[in-house]
XYZ file of C-alpha atoms in Angstrom:
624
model
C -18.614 -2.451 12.469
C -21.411 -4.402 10.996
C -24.979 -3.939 11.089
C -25.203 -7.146 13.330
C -22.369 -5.715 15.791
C -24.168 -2.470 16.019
C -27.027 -4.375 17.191
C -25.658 -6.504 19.826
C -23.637 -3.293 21.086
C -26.915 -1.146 21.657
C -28.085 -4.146 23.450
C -25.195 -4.115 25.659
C -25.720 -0.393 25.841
C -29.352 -1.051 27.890
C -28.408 -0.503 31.437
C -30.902 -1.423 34.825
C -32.402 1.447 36.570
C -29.920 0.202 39.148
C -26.901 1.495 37.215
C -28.230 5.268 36.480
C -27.235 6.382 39.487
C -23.599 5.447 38.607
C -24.075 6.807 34.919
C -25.408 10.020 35.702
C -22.814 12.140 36.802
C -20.431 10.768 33.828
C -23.392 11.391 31.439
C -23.146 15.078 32.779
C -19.660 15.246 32.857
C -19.450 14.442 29.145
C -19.246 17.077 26.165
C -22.439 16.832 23.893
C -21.220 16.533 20.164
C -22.471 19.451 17.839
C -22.213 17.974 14.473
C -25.258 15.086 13.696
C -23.503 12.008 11.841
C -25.644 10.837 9.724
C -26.266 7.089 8.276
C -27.983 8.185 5.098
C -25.961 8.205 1.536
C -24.924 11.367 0.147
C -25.616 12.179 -3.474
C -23.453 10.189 -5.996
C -22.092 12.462 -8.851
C -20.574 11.878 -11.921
C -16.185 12.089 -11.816
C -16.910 16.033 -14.062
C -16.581 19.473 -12.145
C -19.205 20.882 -11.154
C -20.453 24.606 -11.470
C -21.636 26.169 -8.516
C -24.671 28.566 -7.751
C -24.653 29.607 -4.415
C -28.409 30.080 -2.867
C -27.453 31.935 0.025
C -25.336 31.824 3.278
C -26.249 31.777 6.651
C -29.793 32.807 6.018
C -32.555 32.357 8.535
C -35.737 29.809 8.109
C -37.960 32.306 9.083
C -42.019 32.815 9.317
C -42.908 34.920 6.794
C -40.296 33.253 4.771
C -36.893 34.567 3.628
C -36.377 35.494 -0.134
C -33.330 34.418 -2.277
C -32.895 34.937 -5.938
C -31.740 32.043 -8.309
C -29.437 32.886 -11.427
C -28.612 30.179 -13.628
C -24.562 28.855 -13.573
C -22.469 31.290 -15.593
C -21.152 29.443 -18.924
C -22.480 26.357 -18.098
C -25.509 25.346 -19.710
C -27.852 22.455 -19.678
C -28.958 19.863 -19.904
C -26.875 18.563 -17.283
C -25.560 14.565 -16.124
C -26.941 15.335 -12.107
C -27.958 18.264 -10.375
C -27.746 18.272 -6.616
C -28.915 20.665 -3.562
C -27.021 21.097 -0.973
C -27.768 22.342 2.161
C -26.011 23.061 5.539
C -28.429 24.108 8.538
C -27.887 24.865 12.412
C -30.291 25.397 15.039
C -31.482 23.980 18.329
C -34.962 23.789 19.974
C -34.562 27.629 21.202
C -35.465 28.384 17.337
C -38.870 26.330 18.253
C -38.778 25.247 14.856
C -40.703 21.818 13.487
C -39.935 21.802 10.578
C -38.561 23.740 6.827
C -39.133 24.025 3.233
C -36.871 25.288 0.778
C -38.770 26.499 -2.954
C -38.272 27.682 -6.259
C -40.589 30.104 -7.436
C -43.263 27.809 -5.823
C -42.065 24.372 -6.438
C -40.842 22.724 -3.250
C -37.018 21.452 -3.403
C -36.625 20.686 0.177
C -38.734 19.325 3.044
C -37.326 18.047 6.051
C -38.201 18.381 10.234
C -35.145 20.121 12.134
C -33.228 17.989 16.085
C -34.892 19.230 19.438
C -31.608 19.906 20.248
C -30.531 22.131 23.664
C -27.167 23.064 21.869
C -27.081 24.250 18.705
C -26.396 21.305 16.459
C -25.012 21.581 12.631
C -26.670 18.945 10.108
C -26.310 18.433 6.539
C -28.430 17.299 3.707
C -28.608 16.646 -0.148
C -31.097 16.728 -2.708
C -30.936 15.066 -6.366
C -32.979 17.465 -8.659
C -32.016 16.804 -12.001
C -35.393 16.362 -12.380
C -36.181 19.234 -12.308
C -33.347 21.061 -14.139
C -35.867 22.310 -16.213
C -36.424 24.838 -13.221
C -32.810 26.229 -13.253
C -32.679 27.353 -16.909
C -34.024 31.209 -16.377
C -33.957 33.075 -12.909
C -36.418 32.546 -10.257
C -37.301 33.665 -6.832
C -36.834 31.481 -3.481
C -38.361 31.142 -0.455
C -36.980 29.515 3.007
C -39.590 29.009 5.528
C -39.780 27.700 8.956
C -42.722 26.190 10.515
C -43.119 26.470 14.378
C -44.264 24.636 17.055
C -46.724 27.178 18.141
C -49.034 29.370 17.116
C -47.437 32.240 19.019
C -44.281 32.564 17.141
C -43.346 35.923 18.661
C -41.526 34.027 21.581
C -38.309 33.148 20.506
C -35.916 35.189 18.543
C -33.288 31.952 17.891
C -33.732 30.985 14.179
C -32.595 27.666 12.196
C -30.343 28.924 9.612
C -28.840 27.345 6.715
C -26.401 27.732 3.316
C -27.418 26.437 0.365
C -25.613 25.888 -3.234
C -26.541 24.196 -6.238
C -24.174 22.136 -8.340
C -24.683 21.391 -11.897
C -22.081 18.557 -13.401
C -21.835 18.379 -16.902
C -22.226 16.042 -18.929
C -19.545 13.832 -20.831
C -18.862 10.380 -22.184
C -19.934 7.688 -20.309
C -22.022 10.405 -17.851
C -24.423 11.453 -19.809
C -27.212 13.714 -19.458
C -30.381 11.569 -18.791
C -33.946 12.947 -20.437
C -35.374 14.760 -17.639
C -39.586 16.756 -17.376
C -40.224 18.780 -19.711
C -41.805 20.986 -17.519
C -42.355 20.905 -13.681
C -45.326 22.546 -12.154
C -46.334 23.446 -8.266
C -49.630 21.383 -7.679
C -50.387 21.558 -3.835
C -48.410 23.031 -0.885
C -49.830 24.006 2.668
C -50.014 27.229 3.795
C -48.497 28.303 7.490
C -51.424 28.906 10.066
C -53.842 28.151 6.960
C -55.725 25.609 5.137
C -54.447 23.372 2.859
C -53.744 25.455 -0.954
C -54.671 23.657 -4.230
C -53.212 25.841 -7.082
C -54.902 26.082 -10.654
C -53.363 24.832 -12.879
C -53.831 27.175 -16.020
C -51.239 26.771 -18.284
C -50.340 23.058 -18.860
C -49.554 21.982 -22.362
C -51.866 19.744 -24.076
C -49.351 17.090 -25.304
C -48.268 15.375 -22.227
C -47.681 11.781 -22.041
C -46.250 10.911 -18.972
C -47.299 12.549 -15.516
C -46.144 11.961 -12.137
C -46.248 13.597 -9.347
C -44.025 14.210 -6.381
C -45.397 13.238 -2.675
C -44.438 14.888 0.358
C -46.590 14.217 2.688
C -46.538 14.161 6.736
C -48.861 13.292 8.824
C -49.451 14.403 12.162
C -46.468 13.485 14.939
C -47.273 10.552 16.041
C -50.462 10.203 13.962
C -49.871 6.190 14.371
C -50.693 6.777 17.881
C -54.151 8.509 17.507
C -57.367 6.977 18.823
C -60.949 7.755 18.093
C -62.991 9.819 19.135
C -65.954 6.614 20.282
C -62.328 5.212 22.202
C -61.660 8.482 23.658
C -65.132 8.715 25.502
C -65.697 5.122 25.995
C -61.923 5.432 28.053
C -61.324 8.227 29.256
C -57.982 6.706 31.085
C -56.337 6.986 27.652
C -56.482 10.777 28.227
C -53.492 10.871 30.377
C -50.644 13.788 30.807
C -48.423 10.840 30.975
C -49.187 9.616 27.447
C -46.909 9.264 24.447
C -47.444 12.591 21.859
C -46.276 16.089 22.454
C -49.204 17.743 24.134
C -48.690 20.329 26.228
C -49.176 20.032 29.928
C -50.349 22.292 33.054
C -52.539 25.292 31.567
C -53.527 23.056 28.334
C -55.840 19.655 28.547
C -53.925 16.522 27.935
C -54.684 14.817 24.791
C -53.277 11.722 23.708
C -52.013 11.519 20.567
C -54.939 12.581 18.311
C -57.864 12.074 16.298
C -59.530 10.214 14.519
C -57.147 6.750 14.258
C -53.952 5.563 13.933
C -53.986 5.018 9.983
C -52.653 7.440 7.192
C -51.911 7.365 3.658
C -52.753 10.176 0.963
C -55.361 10.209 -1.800
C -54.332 11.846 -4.997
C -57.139 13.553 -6.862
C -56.874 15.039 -10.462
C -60.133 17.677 -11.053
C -61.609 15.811 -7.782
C -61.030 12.032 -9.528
C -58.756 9.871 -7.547
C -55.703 9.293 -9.296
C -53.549 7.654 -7.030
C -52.385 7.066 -3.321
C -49.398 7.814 -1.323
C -48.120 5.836 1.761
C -47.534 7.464 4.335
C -43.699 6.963 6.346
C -44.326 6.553 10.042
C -41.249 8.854 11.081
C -40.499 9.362 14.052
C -39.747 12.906 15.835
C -37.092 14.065 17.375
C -38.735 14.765 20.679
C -41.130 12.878 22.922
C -43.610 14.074 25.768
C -42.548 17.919 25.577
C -44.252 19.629 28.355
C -43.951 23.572 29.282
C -42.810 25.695 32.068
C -40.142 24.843 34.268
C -41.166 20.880 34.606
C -39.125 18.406 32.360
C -39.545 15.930 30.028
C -36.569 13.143 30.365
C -37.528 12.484 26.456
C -36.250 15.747 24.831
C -34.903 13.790 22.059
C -35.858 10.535 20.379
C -33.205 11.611 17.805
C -30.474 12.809 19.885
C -27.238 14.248 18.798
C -25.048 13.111 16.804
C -27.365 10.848 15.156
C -30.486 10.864 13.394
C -33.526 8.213 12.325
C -34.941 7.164 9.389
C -36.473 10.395 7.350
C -36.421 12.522 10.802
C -34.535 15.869 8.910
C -35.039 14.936 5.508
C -38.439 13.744 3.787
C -38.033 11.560 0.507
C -40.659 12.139 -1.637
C -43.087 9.474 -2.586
C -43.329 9.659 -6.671
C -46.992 8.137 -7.797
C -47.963 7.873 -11.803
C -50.677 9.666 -12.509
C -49.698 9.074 -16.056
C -53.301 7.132 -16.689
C -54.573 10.316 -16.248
C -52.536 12.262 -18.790
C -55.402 12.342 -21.450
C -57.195 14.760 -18.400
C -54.851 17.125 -18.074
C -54.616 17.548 -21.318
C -57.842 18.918 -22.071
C -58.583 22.650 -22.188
C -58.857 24.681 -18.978
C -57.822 24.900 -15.429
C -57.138 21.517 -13.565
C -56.026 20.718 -9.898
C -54.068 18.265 -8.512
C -54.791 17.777 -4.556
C -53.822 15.849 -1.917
C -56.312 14.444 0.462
C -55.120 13.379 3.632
C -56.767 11.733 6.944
C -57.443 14.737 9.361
C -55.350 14.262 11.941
C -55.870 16.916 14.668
C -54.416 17.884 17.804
C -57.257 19.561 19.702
C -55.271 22.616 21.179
C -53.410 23.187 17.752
C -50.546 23.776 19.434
C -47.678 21.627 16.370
C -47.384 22.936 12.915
C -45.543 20.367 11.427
C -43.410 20.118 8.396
C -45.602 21.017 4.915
C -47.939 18.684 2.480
C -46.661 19.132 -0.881
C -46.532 17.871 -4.309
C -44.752 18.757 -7.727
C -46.277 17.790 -11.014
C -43.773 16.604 -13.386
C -44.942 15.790 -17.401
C -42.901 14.683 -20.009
C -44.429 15.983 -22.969
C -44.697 14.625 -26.935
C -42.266 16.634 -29.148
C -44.026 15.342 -32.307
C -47.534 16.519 -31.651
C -49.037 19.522 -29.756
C -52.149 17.917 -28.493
C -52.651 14.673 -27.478
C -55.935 12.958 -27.059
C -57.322 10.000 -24.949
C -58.883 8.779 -21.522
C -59.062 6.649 -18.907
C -60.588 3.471 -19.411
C -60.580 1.975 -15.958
C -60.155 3.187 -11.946
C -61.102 0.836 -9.359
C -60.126 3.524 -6.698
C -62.567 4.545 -4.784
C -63.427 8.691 -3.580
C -63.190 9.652 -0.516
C -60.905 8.772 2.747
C -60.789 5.112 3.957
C -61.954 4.067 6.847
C -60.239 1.620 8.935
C -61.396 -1.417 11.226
C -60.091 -0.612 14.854
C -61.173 -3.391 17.513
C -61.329 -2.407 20.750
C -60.533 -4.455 23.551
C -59.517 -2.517 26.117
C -60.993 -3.501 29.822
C -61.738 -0.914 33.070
C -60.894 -2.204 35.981
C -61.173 1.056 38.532
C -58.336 3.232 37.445
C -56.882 0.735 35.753
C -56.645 0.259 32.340
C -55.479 -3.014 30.304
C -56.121 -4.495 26.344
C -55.610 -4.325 23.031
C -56.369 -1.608 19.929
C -56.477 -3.076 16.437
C -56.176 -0.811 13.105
C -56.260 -2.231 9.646
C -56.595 -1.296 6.550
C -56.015 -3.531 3.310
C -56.897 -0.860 -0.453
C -55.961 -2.224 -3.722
C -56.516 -0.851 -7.285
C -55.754 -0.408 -10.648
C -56.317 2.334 -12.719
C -55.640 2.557 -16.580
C -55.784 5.036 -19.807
C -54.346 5.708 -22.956
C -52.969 8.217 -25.137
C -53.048 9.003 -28.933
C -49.125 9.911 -29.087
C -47.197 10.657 -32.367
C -46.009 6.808 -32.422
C -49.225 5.089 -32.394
C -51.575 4.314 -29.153
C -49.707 4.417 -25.997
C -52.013 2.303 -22.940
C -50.816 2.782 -19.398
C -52.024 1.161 -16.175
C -51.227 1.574 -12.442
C -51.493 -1.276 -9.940
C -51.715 -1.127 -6.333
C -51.535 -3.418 -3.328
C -51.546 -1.959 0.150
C -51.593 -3.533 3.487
C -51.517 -1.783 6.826
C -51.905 -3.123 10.143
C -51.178 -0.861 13.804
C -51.576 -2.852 16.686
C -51.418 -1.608 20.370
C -51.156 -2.996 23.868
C -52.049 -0.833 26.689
C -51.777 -0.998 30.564
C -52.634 2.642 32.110
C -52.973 3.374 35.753
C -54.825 7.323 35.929
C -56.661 8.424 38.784
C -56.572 11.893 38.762
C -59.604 12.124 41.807
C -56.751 10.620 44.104
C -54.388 13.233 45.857
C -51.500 10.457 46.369
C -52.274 9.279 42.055
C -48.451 8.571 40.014
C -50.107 7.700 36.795
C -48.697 4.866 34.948
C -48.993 4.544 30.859
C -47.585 1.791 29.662
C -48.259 1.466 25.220
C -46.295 -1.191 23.154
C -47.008 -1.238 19.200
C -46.393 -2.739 16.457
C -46.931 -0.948 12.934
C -46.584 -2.674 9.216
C -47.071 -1.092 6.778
C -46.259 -2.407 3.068
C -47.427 -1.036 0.001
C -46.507 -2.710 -4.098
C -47.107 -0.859 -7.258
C -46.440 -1.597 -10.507
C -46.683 1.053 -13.643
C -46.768 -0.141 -17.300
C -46.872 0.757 -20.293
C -47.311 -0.945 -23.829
C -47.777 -0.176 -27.883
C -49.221 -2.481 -29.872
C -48.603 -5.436 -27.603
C -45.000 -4.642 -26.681
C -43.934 -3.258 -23.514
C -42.337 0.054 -23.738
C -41.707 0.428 -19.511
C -42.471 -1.723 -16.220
C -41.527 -0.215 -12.719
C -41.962 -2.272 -10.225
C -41.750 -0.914 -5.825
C -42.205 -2.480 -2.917
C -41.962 -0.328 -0.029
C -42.162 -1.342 3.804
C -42.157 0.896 6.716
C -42.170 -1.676 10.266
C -42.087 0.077 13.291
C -41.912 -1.256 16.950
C -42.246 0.642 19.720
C -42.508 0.325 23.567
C -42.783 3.374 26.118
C -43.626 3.849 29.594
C -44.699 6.931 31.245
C -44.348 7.469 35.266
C -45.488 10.606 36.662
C -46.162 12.357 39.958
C -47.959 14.834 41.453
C -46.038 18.752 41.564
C -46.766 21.346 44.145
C -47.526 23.460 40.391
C -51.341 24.390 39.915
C -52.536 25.291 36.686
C -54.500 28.170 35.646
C -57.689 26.262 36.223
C -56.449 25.282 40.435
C -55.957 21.923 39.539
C -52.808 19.998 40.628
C -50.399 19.541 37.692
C -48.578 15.884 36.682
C -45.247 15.802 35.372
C -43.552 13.754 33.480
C -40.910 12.157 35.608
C -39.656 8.512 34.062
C -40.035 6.452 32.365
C -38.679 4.447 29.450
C -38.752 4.406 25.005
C -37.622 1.776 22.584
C -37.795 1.697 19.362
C -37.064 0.168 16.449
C -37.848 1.496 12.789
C -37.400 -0.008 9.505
C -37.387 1.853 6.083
C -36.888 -1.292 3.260
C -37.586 -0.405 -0.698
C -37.039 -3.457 -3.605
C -37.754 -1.594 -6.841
C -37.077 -3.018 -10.495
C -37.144 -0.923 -13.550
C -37.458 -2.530 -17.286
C -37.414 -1.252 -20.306
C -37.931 -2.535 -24.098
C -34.785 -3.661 -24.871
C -32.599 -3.189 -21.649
C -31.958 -5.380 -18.893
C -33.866 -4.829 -15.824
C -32.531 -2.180 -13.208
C -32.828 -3.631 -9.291
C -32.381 -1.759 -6.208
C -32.913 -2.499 -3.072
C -33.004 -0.188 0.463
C -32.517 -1.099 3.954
C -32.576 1.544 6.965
C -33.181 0.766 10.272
C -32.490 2.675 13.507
C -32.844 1.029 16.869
C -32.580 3.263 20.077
C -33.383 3.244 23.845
C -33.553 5.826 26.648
C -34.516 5.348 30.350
C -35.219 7.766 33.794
C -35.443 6.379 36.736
C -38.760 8.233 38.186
C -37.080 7.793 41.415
C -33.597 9.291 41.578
C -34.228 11.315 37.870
C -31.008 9.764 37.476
C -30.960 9.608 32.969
C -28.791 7.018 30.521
C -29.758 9.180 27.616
C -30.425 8.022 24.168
C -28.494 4.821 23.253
C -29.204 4.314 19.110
C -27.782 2.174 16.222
C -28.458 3.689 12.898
C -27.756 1.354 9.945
C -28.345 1.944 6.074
C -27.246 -0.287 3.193
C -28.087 0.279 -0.574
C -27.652 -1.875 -3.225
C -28.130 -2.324 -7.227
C -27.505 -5.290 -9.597
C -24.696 -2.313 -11.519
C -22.200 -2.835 -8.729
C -23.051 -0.215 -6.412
C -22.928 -1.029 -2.879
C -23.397 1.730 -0.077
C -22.741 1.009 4.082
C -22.955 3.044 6.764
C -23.392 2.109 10.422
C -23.977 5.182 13.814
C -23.651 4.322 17.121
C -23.993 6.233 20.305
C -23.996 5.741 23.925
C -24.994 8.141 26.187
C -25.835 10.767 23.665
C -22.515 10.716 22.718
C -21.140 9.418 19.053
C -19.481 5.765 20.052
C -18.572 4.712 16.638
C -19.175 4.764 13.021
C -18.109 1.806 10.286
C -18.782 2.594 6.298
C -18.411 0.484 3.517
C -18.612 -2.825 5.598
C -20.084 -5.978 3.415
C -19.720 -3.930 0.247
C -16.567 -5.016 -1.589
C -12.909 -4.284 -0.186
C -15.037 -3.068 2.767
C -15.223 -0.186 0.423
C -18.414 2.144 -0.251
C -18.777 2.487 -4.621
C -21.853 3.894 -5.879
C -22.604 4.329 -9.783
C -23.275 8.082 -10.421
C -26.883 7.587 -11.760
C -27.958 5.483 -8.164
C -30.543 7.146 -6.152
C -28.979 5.678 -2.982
C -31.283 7.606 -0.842
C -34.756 5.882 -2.341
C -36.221 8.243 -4.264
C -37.703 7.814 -7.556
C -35.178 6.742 -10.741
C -37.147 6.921 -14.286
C -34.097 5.013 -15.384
C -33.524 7.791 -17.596
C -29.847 7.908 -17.621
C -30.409 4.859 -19.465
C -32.301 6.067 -22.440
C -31.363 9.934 -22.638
């Protein structure tokens, strides 16, 4: 099955609201699958055996978070050709779980958001950390934590839960072990129920000359459907219990969305500086609309089993050079590296979502212990961006009709250098980034009227591309150029119907459930990245994910055709490697899977030093 057939079969599997009636009962009648196929690559490994530390089995993601202890692999020593996580979990939306984080004595390994499944449903995910091998060389202490959906987690007792084991593969001719950080350091990480936490960073060495630093970083759900606050006055129809987002309904106010617009990306500060910015990936969750009590939603699941979107249980992080900035954290005495991040806010505070981090990883200079320099340039500005939003949106009565605009275009370069033991080492960062969120609305809310159904009707369209380009020269001749584009479309269209229940609220007012309705989407994840270096021949990769899906409910009859979805990924690099892998469902149910088609002999081959998945490749497998 192709990428092309997958499309035209999720086309075919749109049905009118005429036919639900007829699908229902066989929707009913069918068994839900348990296991979530996934689309995304696994980890490719070199052809060695592998020695095996397990983390721990069958342990709960759990608020305070669960302890493990981490012993380095028996008579097997590093360094080490690939080191990979791996990690089985199971849980369903009893746990009331949004999201977990695995860690090693403070540095995050794992981030990812868990289904809104109503059976337990088993999912599995990998993790390429030879990066940070330098971690698994002594003992260390873990954490597993879980990160609700509500402040009040007493109310559940059902847990996600998950087995983890690392696998070193040595190294041998032909896979060997690439130079990996010399030391890896946790920089920023939120804290449950708390602010944001910016650790000091006391004991960095003073002869680093390369830094980067590892992005995860998630928005709000649904932050590319926040309005402002000037919007949210001047139209008040927006505020609708029919709206896309997760508020919660009856006893709670409906918000839509959330505050204060429908743009995010990070900033990267080093000592309060900015160093660098982050895109951010406009993932989608696995539930829509969630309202409490005994009412419905007909959008549990955006991501229904047995498939998954792009990024929607596993974050990639986002790797930005801050290596202009090594002279800076070199000096003497405590530095910080933070993330600052558009303040997204759900007025009742009722979603944790998955955590912020980042993990600062420096090569270091093994001919000289201090290494002095500066930066000579940054054309990034402080603070947040703001925006331009248009408004056009029109009142007429209770209804509701026009047009949102959000753009934002932020470009700069940033550059430094560093007195290393082989002569002066200059550095520079380039960055192009365009963003543009556009949104069509047609709302019918009148909640004065005893006989109101409200009607909210959003369609957008979200690109969002970002280039960068890191370089870095001696004497004239370039010693390393890596080049990304990354590109995160997103279409969406949904339509909320409600009606009026006999349920009043705490306050005496008459409640409005969610009733019908319809979503479609369609998300794109697409990454071109070339790496050069002096003397090699350039290293090209290129990424394409995209997940299409559709769900209707007929507000009349209730009668449901579930999530339809086509989940393609392809991965490619100019070495031979070639990775396809194609999910279909119908119905909620798995329809079909193809792998390997378009690659040669329709066969999937991936070269052991790929990062299939898109994360970041120093190319140092190259140049151990």
């Amino acid at each position: 099955m192709s990428i092309e057939t997958a499309r035209q079969r999720l086309t075919q599997a749109t049905f009118p609201v005429a036919a639900f009636a007829l699908l229902a009962p066989c929707i009913a009648a069918a068994s839900r699958q348990e296991a979530i196929e996934r689309a995304g690559p696994p980890v490719p490994t070199p052809h060695t055996q592998p020695c095996e530390v397990q983390l721990f089995s069958n342990a709960p993601f759990d608020t305070p978070a669960t302890g493990f202890v981490f012993t380095p692999p028996a008579n097997c020593p590093g360094p080490w050709a690939r080191v990979v996580l791996s990690v089985d979990l199971s849980g369903s939306r009893d746990a009331r779980t949004r999201g977990i984080a695995l860690a090693l004595d403070d540095v995050t390994l794992f981030v990812g958001p868990t289904p809104d499944t109503a059976q337990p449903a088993q999912w599995h995910v990998e993790r390429d950390l030879t990066d940070y091998s330098v971690l698994f060389k002594q003992p260390g202490n873990g954490a597993l934590t879980a990160l609700r959906a509500f402040r009040d987690t007493g109310g559940s007792s059902s847990h996600v839960t998950g087995s983890a084991t690392l696998r070193f593969y040595p190294p041998r001719a032909g896979n060997p072990a690439p130079r990996v950080p010399d030391a890896v350091f946790p920089a920023y990480a939120n804290q449950l129920g708390g602010p944001p936490g910016v650790k000091d960073l006391a004991s960095l060495p003073h002869n680093i000359e390369r830094a980067y630093l590892d992005v995860t970083a998630n928005a709000e759900t649904f932050w590319y459907n926040c309005i402002t606050p000037a919007m949210a006055q001047a139209h008040p129809t927006l505020i609708s219990p029919v709206a896309l987002g997760l508020s919660q309904r009856g006893i709670y106010p409906a918000e839509q969305g959330c505050l204060p617009h429908s743009y995010s990306d990070v900033l990267v500060t080093v000592d309060g500086t900015p160093a660098g910015v982050a895109p951010v990936f406009p993932w989608l969750p696995t539930h829509f609309s969630i309202n409490s009590g005994p009412r419905r939603s007909p959008f549990w699941n955006v991501v229904d089993t047995p498939t998954d979107s792009a990024q929607s249980l596993d974050f990639v992080p986002y790797r930005v050079d801050i290596t202009p900035f090594a002279a800076i954290l070199n000096e003497a005495g405590t530095h910080q590296v933070a993330l600052n991040m558009t303040a997204h806010s759900d007025i009742n505070e009722q979603w944790f979502l998955a955590p912020s981090t980042a993990n600062l990883l420096v090569y270091l200079d093994p001919g000289k212990t201090r290494l002095a320099g500066a930066v000579t340039f940054n054309s990034l500005p402080a603070g947040l961006p703001v925006p331009a939003v248009t408004d056009g949106l029109v009142q007429d009565g209770n209804l509701l009709d026009g047009r949102v605009g959000t753009r934002l275009d932020r470009n700069f370069e940033i550059r430094g250098y560093l007195d290393t033991s082989r002569g002066r080492v200059e550095s520079s960062v380039t960055q192009q980034s365009s963003f543009q969120n556009v949104r069509q609305f047609h709302v019918k809310d009148d909640p004065a009227d005893d006989n109101d159904q409200p009607y909210y009707r959003e369609d957008l369209w979200l690109q969002s591309t970002t280039q960068s380009t890191s370089r870095r020269t001696r004497n004239g001749t370039l010693l390393s150029e890596d080049q990304l584009q990354a590109s995160y479309p997103l279409e969406l269209h949904y339509i909320g119907a409600g009606r009026l229940t006999d349920w009043y609220s705490e306050e005496g007012t008459l409640d409005v459930d969610l009733f019908g309705g319809s979503v479609n989407v369609h998300q794109q994840r697409r990454l071109d990245v070339t790496h050069s270096r002096h003397g090699l021949s350039p290293y090209t990769t290129q990424v394409r994910e995209e997940f299409e899906g559709n769900h209707r409910v007929d507000p009349d009859s209730d009668a449901d055709s579930n999530w339809h979805a086509a989940h393609t990924y392809v991965f490619t690099d100019n070495r031979g490697s070639c990775y396809q892998k194609a999910v279909l469902t119908r119905n909620g149910l798995l329809d079909d899977t193809a792998t390997g088609m378009g690659c040669p002999n329709d066969t999937n081959h991936v070269r052991w030093y790929a990062h299939p998945d898109g994360s970041a490749d120093g190319l140092s497998w190259q140049r151990p």
